[in-house]
Amino acid sequence: MPITLYDLAGANPDLRFSPYCWRTKLALKHKGLDYETIPWRFTDTAALAPSGQSKVPTLIDNGRWVHDSWSIALYLDETYPSKPKLFPDAQSRTLAKFLNSWCDWSVLPNSRALAVRNVFKIIHDKDKAHFRASREKALGVPLEQLGLDREAAHKTFVQGLKPADVTLADHAFLHGAEPGYGDYALFGTLLWPHTVCPEPVIVEDSHIGRWFARMMALNGGWVAACPTVRNLAAAK
Ligand SMILES: N[C@@H](CCC(=O)N[C@@H](CS)C(=O)NCC(=O)O)C(=O)O
């Protein structure tokens, strides 16, 4: 039986943009595990009740409910040790933990000015009041005041990625010659603004831009085939 993953979706169920759900889908692909996703909206909290919390990614594997992207990655390696490892040794796990935390505490906050208002535009109407109230409470400003100066917001975003950009100048991936969970953490995080912003956010002609293209091409290029607001608009 494939793993079932609750995956955050926009009003259009094909638009999947959660930075944490991306990390989990990339981890599942790395391990070569079959999974199916259920499009989940912020207010669909009842569906997650058996997990005892109300956030995604949440998955069900053989009747076991597991949530939180980092815990899921650890669970997958523990449960499927014969599949390609996400954390082949203690060093790679430590590096991945650092990169995962850097994404949570720096890259993600630096992406908010670009992404949050655009997320509001594409979510289901039933989610809008919850999203506005929770984000305005957390950020302390009305959504309309976020990222008004797009150029400044983009500059901050790009500048904040500098540690990865200089590393990728002479390494194919953050984990070295092959991608590791730290690469999935950063790629998943960047797929958030990449998916919801009307203008591209990744500078193609940069080390990180070339790494982003390599990440896009992994596993048969399945991520590149996933919709963004830009190609959904073009398809209309
Ligand atoms: N630490 C968690 C964070 C999960 C999280 O914040 N998920 C968001 C979607 S990106 C969510 O479900 N939010 C629910 C809400 O805001 O009500 C992880 O790594 O999975």
mmCIF file of N, CA, C and O in Angstrom, residues 87-165:
data_model
loop_
_atom_site.group_PDB
_atom_site.id
_atom_site.type_symbol
_atom_site.label_atom_id
_atom_site.label_comp_id
_atom_site.label_asym_id
_atom_site.label_seq_id
_atom_site.Cartn_x
_atom_site.Cartn_y
_atom_site.Cartn_z
ATOM 1 N N PHE A 87 20.208 9.875 5.249
ATOM 2 C CA PHE A 87 21.299 10.232 6.172
ATOM 3 C C PHE A 87 22.262 9.035 6.236
ATOM 4 O O PHE A 87 22.155 8.200 7.142
ATOM 5 N N PRO A 88 23.185 8.948 5.264
ATOM 6 C CA PRO A 88 24.061 7.765 5.227
ATOM 7 C C PRO A 88 24.987 7.663 6.436
ATOM 8 O O PRO A 88 25.426 6.570 6.775
ATOM 9 N N ASP A 89 25.326 8.781 7.070
ATOM 10 C CA ASP A 89 26.206 8.713 8.249
ATOM 11 C C ASP A 89 25.912 9.902 9.166
ATOM 12 O O ASP A 89 25.113 10.788 8.821
ATOM 13 N N ALA A 90 26.584 9.892 10.321
ATOM 14 C CA ALA A 90 26.306 10.929 11.334
ATOM 15 C C ALA A 90 26.656 12.323 10.814
ATOM 16 O O ALA A 90 25.945 13.295 11.107
ATOM 17 N N GLN A 91 27.739 12.420 10.005
ATOM 18 C CA GLN A 91 28.151 13.740 9.496
ATOM 19 C C GLN A 91 27.088 14.320 8.558
ATOM 20 O O GLN A 91 26.768 15.506 8.629
ATOM 21 N N SER A 92 26.563 13.475 7.677
ATOM 22 C CA SER A 92 25.580 14.006 6.715
ATOM 23 C C SER A 92 24.301 14.402 7.458
ATOM 24 O O SER A 92 23.625 15.361 7.082
ATOM 25 N N ARG A 93 23.981 13.680 8.510
ATOM 26 C CA ARG A 93 22.782 14.039 9.291
ATOM 27 C C ARG A 93 22.993 15.381 10.015
ATOM 28 O O ARG A 93 22.084 16.211 10.094
ATOM 29 N N THR A 94 24.205 15.589 10.528
ATOM 30 C CA THR A 94 24.496 16.860 11.205
ATOM 31 C C THR A 94 24.438 18.023 10.214
ATOM 32 O O THR A 94 23.838 19.075 10.493
ATOM 33 N N LEU A 95 25.049 17.828 9.027
ATOM 34 C CA LEU A 95 25.008 18.875 7.999
ATOM 35 C C LEU A 95 23.562 19.140 7.576
ATOM 36 O O LEU A 95 23.137 20.296 7.454
ATOM 37 N N ALA A 96 22.796 18.058 7.389
ATOM 38 C CA ALA A 96 21.394 18.210 6.971
ATOM 39 C C ALA A 96 20.601 18.954 8.037
ATOM 40 O O ALA A 96 19.769 19.815 7.718
ATOM 41 N N LYS A 97 20.864 18.656 9.294
ATOM 42 C CA LYS A 97 20.144 19.334 10.396
ATOM 43 C C LYS A 97 20.459 20.834 10.382
ATOM 44 O O LYS A 97 19.575 21.674 10.552
ATOM 45 N N PHE A 98 21.744 21.135 10.163
ATOM 46 C CA PHE A 98 22.122 22.551 10.097
ATOM 47 C C PHE A 98 21.398 23.232 8.931
ATOM 48 O O PHE A 98 20.809 24.306 9.093
ATOM 49 N N LEU A 99 21.444 22.605 7.754
ATOM 50 C CA LEU A 99 20.828 23.226 6.573
ATOM 51 C C LEU A 99 19.315 23.351 6.739
ATOM 52 O O LEU A 99 18.713 24.362 6.364
ATOM 53 N N ASN A 100 18.699 22.325 7.324
ATOM 54 C CA ASN A 100 17.252 22.355 7.583
ATOM 55 C C ASN A 100 16.910 23.529 8.510
ATOM 56 O O ASN A 100 15.951 24.275 8.281
ATOM 57 N N SER A 101 17.722 23.702 9.534
ATOM 58 C CA SER A 101 17.469 24.786 10.501
ATOM 59 C C SER A 101 17.763 26.151 9.884
ATOM 60 O O SER A 101 17.044 27.131 10.143
ATOM 61 N N TRP A 102 18.803 26.226 9.060
ATOM 62 C CA TRP A 102 19.118 27.489 8.364
ATOM 63 C C TRP A 102 17.923 27.885 7.486
ATOM 64 O O TRP A 102 17.522 29.050 7.444
ATOM 65 N N CYS A 103 17.339 26.897 6.816
ATOM 66 C CA CYS A 103 16.155 27.182 5.979
ATOM 67 C C CYS A 103 15.006 27.701 6.842
ATOM 68 O O CYS A 103 14.348 28.679 6.488
ATOM 69 N N ASP A 104 14.756 27.040 7.972
ATOM 70 C CA ASP A 104 13.630 27.436 8.831
ATOM 71 C C ASP A 104 13.818 28.829 9.427
ATOM 72 O O ASP A 104 12.859 29.593 9.529
ATOM 73 N N TRP A 105 15.064 29.121 9.836
ATOM 74 C CA TRP A 105 15.291 30.338 10.617
ATOM 75 C C TRP A 105 15.787 31.517 9.791
ATOM 76 O O TRP A 105 15.741 32.657 10.256
ATOM 77 N N SER A 106 16.305 31.275 8.579
ATOM 78 C CA SER A 106 16.814 32.385 7.753
ATOM 79 C C SER A 106 16.191 32.433 6.364
ATOM 80 O O SER A 106 15.645 33.463 5.972
ATOM 81 N N VAL A 107 16.271 31.326 5.615
ATOM 82 C CA VAL A 107 15.816 31.376 4.218
ATOM 83 C C VAL A 107 14.306 31.612 4.156
ATOM 84 O O VAL A 107 13.822 32.453 3.395
ATOM 85 N N LEU A 108 13.575 30.877 4.977
ATOM 86 C CA LEU A 108 12.118 31.019 4.971
ATOM 87 C C LEU A 108 11.677 32.431 5.400
ATOM 88 O O LEU A 108 10.893 33.072 4.681
ATOM 89 N N PRO A 109 12.185 32.945 6.520
ATOM 90 C CA PRO A 109 11.823 34.333 6.872
ATOM 91 C C PRO A 109 12.200 35.337 5.776
ATOM 92 O O PRO A 109 11.456 36.277 5.511
ATOM 93 N N ASN A 110 13.347 35.118 5.093
ATOM 94 C CA ASN A 110 13.758 36.019 4.008
ATOM 95 C C ASN A 110 12.885 35.884 2.771
ATOM 96 O O ASN A 110 12.987 36.702 1.853
ATOM 97 N N SER A 111 12.098 34.821 2.688
ATOM 98 C CA SER A 111 11.233 34.601 1.519
ATOM 99 C C SER A 111 9.830 35.169 1.742
ATOM 100 O O SER A 111 9.044 35.269 0.800
ATOM 101 N N ARG A 112 9.524 35.498 3.012
ATOM 102 C CA ARG A 112 8.132 35.869 3.328
ATOM 103 C C ARG A 112 7.662 37.099 2.571
ATOM 104 O O ARG A 112 6.531 37.140 2.094
ATOM 105 N N ALA A 113 8.550 38.097 2.479
ATOM 106 C CA ALA A 113 8.134 39.340 1.810
ATOM 107 C C ALA A 113 7.795 39.084 0.343
ATOM 108 O O ALA A 113 7.002 39.811 -0.255
ATOM 109 N N LEU A 114 8.396 38.057 -0.246
ATOM 110 C CA LEU A 114 8.076 37.719 -1.640
ATOM 111 C C LEU A 114 6.829 36.837 -1.723
ATOM 112 O O LEU A 114 6.025 36.963 -2.641
ATOM 113 N N ALA A 115 6.696 35.907 -0.756
ATOM 114 C CA ALA A 115 5.721 34.826 -0.940
ATOM 115 C C ALA A 115 4.354 35.051 -0.291
ATOM 116 O O ALA A 115 3.333 34.704 -0.887
ATOM 117 N N VAL A 116 4.321 35.615 0.927
ATOM 118 C CA VAL A 116 3.092 35.502 1.728
ATOM 119 C C VAL A 116 1.866 36.128 1.061
ATOM 120 O O VAL A 116 0.799 35.516 1.015
ATOM 121 N N ARG A 117 2.031 37.330 0.502
ATOM 122 C CA ARG A 117 0.865 37.963 -0.144
ATOM 123 C C ARG A 117 0.402 37.161 -1.357
ATOM 124 O O ARG A 117 -0.782 37.101 -1.677
ATOM 125 N N ASN A 118 1.374 36.539 -2.037
ATOM 126 C CA ASN A 118 1.018 35.720 -3.205
ATOM 127 C C ASN A 118 0.336 34.425 -2.784
ATOM 128 O O ASN A 118 -0.537 33.933 -3.488
ATOM 129 N N VAL A 119 0.724 33.877 -1.628
ATOM 130 C CA VAL A 119 0.034 32.685 -1.113
ATOM 131 C C VAL A 119 -1.432 33.037 -0.870
ATOM 132 O O VAL A 119 -2.345 32.301 -1.266
ATOM 133 N N PHE A 120 -1.654 34.197 -0.250
ATOM 134 C CA PHE A 120 -3.036 34.620 0.068
ATOM 135 C C PHE A 120 -3.903 34.644 -1.194
ATOM 136 O O PHE A 120 -5.074 34.269 -1.154
ATOM 137 N N LYS A 121 -3.296 35.060 -2.304
ATOM 138 C CA LYS A 121 -4.073 35.170 -3.555
ATOM 139 C C LYS A 121 -4.499 33.802 -4.094
ATOM 140 O O LYS A 121 -5.527 33.704 -4.754
ATOM 141 N N ILE A 122 -3.701 32.757 -3.836
ATOM 142 C CA ILE A 122 -3.973 31.487 -4.536
ATOM 143 C C ILE A 122 -4.646 30.432 -3.647
ATOM 144 O O ILE A 122 -5.021 29.375 -4.135
ATOM 145 N N ILE A 123 -4.818 30.738 -2.347
ATOM 146 C CA ILE A 123 -5.447 29.722 -1.485
ATOM 147 C C ILE A 123 -6.968 29.725 -1.666
ATOM 148 O O ILE A 123 -7.554 30.677 -2.188
ATOM 149 N N HIS A 124 -7.557 28.650 -1.203
ATOM 150 C CA HIS A 124 -9.011 28.471 -1.284
ATOM 151 C C HIS A 124 -9.705 29.554 -0.448
ATOM 152 O O HIS A 124 -9.202 29.933 0.622
ATOM 153 N N ASP A 125 -10.865 30.005 -0.917
ATOM 154 C CA ASP A 125 -11.604 31.041 -0.170
ATOM 155 C C ASP A 125 -11.853 30.634 1.277
ATOM 156 O O ASP A 125 -11.806 31.469 2.180
ATOM 157 N N LYS A 126 -12.110 29.337 1.500
ATOM 158 C CA LYS A 126 -12.431 28.898 2.871
ATOM 159 C C LYS A 126 -11.231 29.051 3.815
ATOM 160 O O LYS A 126 -11.381 29.031 5.030
ATOM 161 N N ASP A 127 -10.014 29.193 3.248
ATOM 162 C CA ASP A 127 -8.798 29.325 4.060
ATOM 163 C C ASP A 127 -8.407 30.767 4.345
ATOM 164 O O ASP A 127 -7.510 31.027 5.158
ATOM 165 N N LYS A 128 -9.046 31.707 3.637
ATOM 166 C CA LYS A 128 -8.492 33.080 3.636
ATOM 167 C C LYS A 128 -8.524 33.757 5.007
ATOM 168 O O LYS A 128 -7.541 34.375 5.411
ATOM 169 N N ALA A 129 -9.636 33.602 5.738
ATOM 170 C CA ALA A 129 -9.737 34.289 7.037
ATOM 171 C C ALA A 129 -8.694 33.723 8.005
ATOM 172 O O ALA A 129 -8.000 34.474 8.706
ATOM 173 N N HIS A 130 -8.534 32.388 8.015
ATOM 174 C CA HIS A 130 -7.547 31.751 8.896
ATOM 175 C C HIS A 130 -6.137 32.200 8.531
ATOM 176 O O HIS A 130 -5.325 32.534 9.395
ATOM 177 N N PHE A 131 -5.852 32.210 7.240
ATOM 178 C CA PHE A 131 -4.504 32.559 6.796
ATOM 179 C C PHE A 131 -4.176 33.998 7.169
ATOM 180 O O PHE A 131 -3.130 34.296 7.730
ATOM 181 N N ARG A 132 -5.129 34.907 6.879
ATOM 182 C CA ARG A 132 -4.888 36.322 7.193
ATOM 183 C C ARG A 132 -4.669 36.512 8.697
ATOM 184 O O ARG A 132 -3.678 37.120 9.119
ATOM 185 N N ALA A 133 -5.582 35.947 9.501
ATOM 186 C CA ALA A 133 -5.500 36.176 10.953
ATOM 187 C C ALA A 133 -4.204 35.588 11.522
ATOM 188 O O ALA A 133 -3.497 36.246 12.300
ATOM 189 N N SER A 134 -3.854 34.353 11.116
ATOM 190 C CA SER A 134 -2.678 33.714 11.717
ATOM 191 C C SER A 134 -1.387 34.386 11.262
ATOM 192 O O SER A 134 -0.474 34.598 12.062
ATOM 193 N N ARG A 135 -1.316 34.754 9.987
ATOM 194 C CA ARG A 135 -0.071 35.374 9.497
ATOM 195 C C ARG A 135 0.070 36.807 9.998
ATOM 196 O O ARG A 135 1.171 37.243 10.333
ATOM 197 N N GLU A 136 -1.035 37.536 10.074
ATOM 198 C CA GLU A 136 -0.935 38.920 10.564
ATOM 199 C C GLU A 136 -0.538 38.922 12.040
ATOM 200 O O GLU A 136 0.232 39.759 12.490
ATOM 201 N N LYS A 137 -1.049 37.921 12.786
ATOM 202 C CA LYS A 137 -0.677 37.822 14.205
ATOM 203 C C LYS A 137 0.822 37.495 14.318
ATOM 204 O O LYS A 137 1.559 38.109 15.099
ATOM 205 N N ALA A 138 1.277 36.537 13.512
ATOM 206 C CA ALA A 138 2.682 36.113 13.606
ATOM 207 C C ALA A 138 3.637 37.205 13.122
ATOM 208 O O ALA A 138 4.712 37.396 13.696
ATOM 209 N N LEU A 139 3.253 37.921 12.077
ATOM 210 C CA LEU A 139 4.189 38.871 11.461
ATOM 211 C C LEU A 139 4.006 40.296 11.982
ATOM 212 O O LEU A 139 4.871 41.148 11.787
ATOM 213 N N GLY A 140 2.865 40.538 12.610
ATOM 214 C CA GLY A 140 2.638 41.847 13.234
ATOM 215 C C GLY A 140 2.291 42.965 12.257
ATOM 216 O O GLY A 140 2.335 44.136 12.626
ATOM 217 N N VAL A 141 1.988 42.634 11.000
ATOM 218 C CA VAL A 141 1.581 43.659 10.016
ATOM 219 C C VAL A 141 0.447 43.122 9.146
ATOM 220 O O VAL A 141 0.360 41.907 8.936
ATOM 221 N N PRO A 142 -0.394 44.030 8.602
ATOM 222 C CA PRO A 142 -1.406 43.570 7.643
ATOM 223 C C PRO A 142 -0.719 42.961 6.419
ATOM 224 O O PRO A 142 0.362 43.426 6.023
ATOM 225 N N LEU A 143 -1.328 41.936 5.839
ATOM 226 C CA LEU A 143 -0.723 41.271 4.670
ATOM 227 C C LEU A 143 -0.369 42.273 3.581
ATOM 228 O O LEU A 143 0.651 42.141 2.908
ATOM 229 N N GLU A 144 -1.239 43.279 3.416
ATOM 230 C CA GLU A 144 -1.045 44.246 2.330
ATOM 231 C C GLU A 144 0.242 45.051 2.494
ATOM 232 O O GLU A 144 0.709 45.684 1.553
ATOM 233 N N GLN A 145 0.813 45.032 3.707
ATOM 234 C CA GLN A 145 2.049 45.810 3.898
ATOM 235 C C GLN A 145 3.307 44.983 3.682
ATOM 236 O O GLN A 145 4.424 45.470 3.799
ATOM 237 N N LEU A 146 3.139 43.708 3.335
ATOM 238 C CA LEU A 146 4.308 42.836 3.151
ATOM 239 C C LEU A 146 4.853 42.959 1.735
ATOM 240 O O LEU A 146 4.085 42.907 0.774
ATOM 241 N N GLY A 147 6.166 43.094 1.626
ATOM 242 C CA GLY A 147 6.832 43.032 0.322
ATOM 243 C C GLY A 147 6.391 44.097 -0.660
ATOM 244 O O GLY A 147 6.368 43.852 -1.872
ATOM 245 N N LEU A 148 6.068 45.278 -0.153
ATOM 246 C CA LEU A 148 5.616 46.338 -1.056
ATOM 247 C C LEU A 148 6.737 46.737 -2.017
ATOM 248 O O LEU A 148 6.493 47.009 -3.185
ATOM 249 N N ASP A 149 7.965 46.769 -1.495
ATOM 250 C CA ASP A 149 9.120 47.048 -2.349
ATOM 251 C C ASP A 149 9.690 45.707 -2.795
ATOM 252 O O ASP A 149 10.537 45.120 -2.141
ATOM 253 N N ARG A 150 9.198 45.221 -3.940
ATOM 254 C CA ARG A 150 9.561 43.874 -4.407
ATOM 255 C C ARG A 150 11.060 43.773 -4.679
ATOM 256 O O ARG A 150 11.693 42.750 -4.389
ATOM 257 N N GLU A 151 11.628 44.865 -5.196
ATOM 258 C CA GLU A 151 13.053 44.843 -5.525
ATOM 259 C C GLU A 151 13.898 44.660 -4.263
ATOM 260 O O GLU A 151 14.828 43.857 -4.220
ATOM 261 N N ALA A 152 13.525 45.407 -3.205
ATOM 262 C CA ALA A 152 14.270 45.300 -1.939
ATOM 263 C C ALA A 152 14.080 43.909 -1.342
ATOM 264 O O ALA A 152 15.023 43.304 -0.822
ATOM 265 N N ALA A 153 12.852 43.385 -1.436
ATOM 266 C CA ALA A 153 12.573 42.056 -0.885
ATOM 267 C C ALA A 153 13.389 40.993 -1.623
ATOM 268 O O ALA A 153 13.951 40.084 -1.014
ATOM 269 N N HIS A 154 13.492 41.145 -2.931
ATOM 270 C CA HIS A 154 14.243 40.168 -3.722
ATOM 271 C C HIS A 154 15.737 40.258 -3.417
ATOM 272 O O HIS A 154 16.438 39.244 -3.317
ATOM 273 N N LYS A 155 16.221 41.484 -3.207
ATOM 274 C CA LYS A 155 17.632 41.675 -2.891
ATOM 275 C C LYS A 155 17.979 40.980 -1.562
ATOM 276 O O LYS A 155 18.985 40.287 -1.448
ATOM 277 N N THR A 156 17.108 41.165 -0.567
ATOM 278 C CA THR A 156 17.324 40.534 0.743
ATOM 279 C C THR A 156 17.316 39.012 0.606
ATOM 280 O O THR A 156 18.141 38.308 1.189
ATOM 281 N N PHE A 157 16.369 38.517 -0.190
ATOM 282 C CA PHE A 157 16.240 37.073 -0.429
ATOM 283 C C PHE A 157 17.530 36.518 -1.062
ATOM 284 O O PHE A 157 18.104 35.538 -0.579
ATOM 285 N N VAL A 158 18.007 37.181 -2.116
ATOM 286 C CA VAL A 158 19.206 36.702 -2.833
ATOM 287 C C VAL A 158 20.435 36.799 -1.931
ATOM 288 O O VAL A 158 21.236 35.856 -1.850
ATOM 289 N N GLN A 159 20.561 37.921 -1.225
ATOM 290 C CA GLN A 159 21.714 38.114 -0.336
ATOM 291 C C GLN A 159 21.753 37.035 0.748
ATOM 292 O O GLN A 159 22.806 36.514 1.087
ATOM 293 N N GLY A 160 20.584 36.676 1.242
ATOM 294 C CA GLY A 160 20.495 35.661 2.298
ATOM 295 C C GLY A 160 20.891 34.271 1.831
ATOM 296 O O GLY A 160 21.178 33.396 2.648
ATOM 297 N N LEU A 161 20.904 34.069 0.518
ATOM 298 C CA LEU A 161 21.268 32.745 -0.022
ATOM 299 C C LEU A 161 22.766 32.624 -0.292
ATOM 300 O O LEU A 161 23.238 31.579 -0.754
ATOM 301 N N LYS A 162 23.489 33.699 -0.006
ATOM 302 C CA LYS A 162 24.918 33.747 -0.322
ATOM 303 C C LYS A 162 25.703 32.542 0.238
ATOM 304 O O LYS A 162 26.543 31.971 -0.474
ATOM 305 N N PRO A 163 25.466 32.114 1.486
ATOM 306 C CA PRO A 163 26.241 30.961 1.994
ATOM 307 C C PRO A 163 26.115 29.730 1.100
ATOM 308 O O PRO A 163 27.090 29.000 0.891
ATOM 309 N N ALA A 164 24.924 29.500 0.547
ATOM 310 C CA ALA A 164 24.744 28.348 -0.352
ATOM 311 C C ALA A 164 25.401 28.642 -1.697
ATOM 312 O O ALA A 164 26.047 27.769 -2.287
ATOM 313 N N ASP A 165 25.249 29.874 -2.185
ATOM 314 C CA ASP A 165 25.803 30.220 -3.492
ATOM 315 C C ASP A 165 27.326 30.020 -3.519
ATOM 316 O O ASP A 165 27.862 29.419 -4.447
#
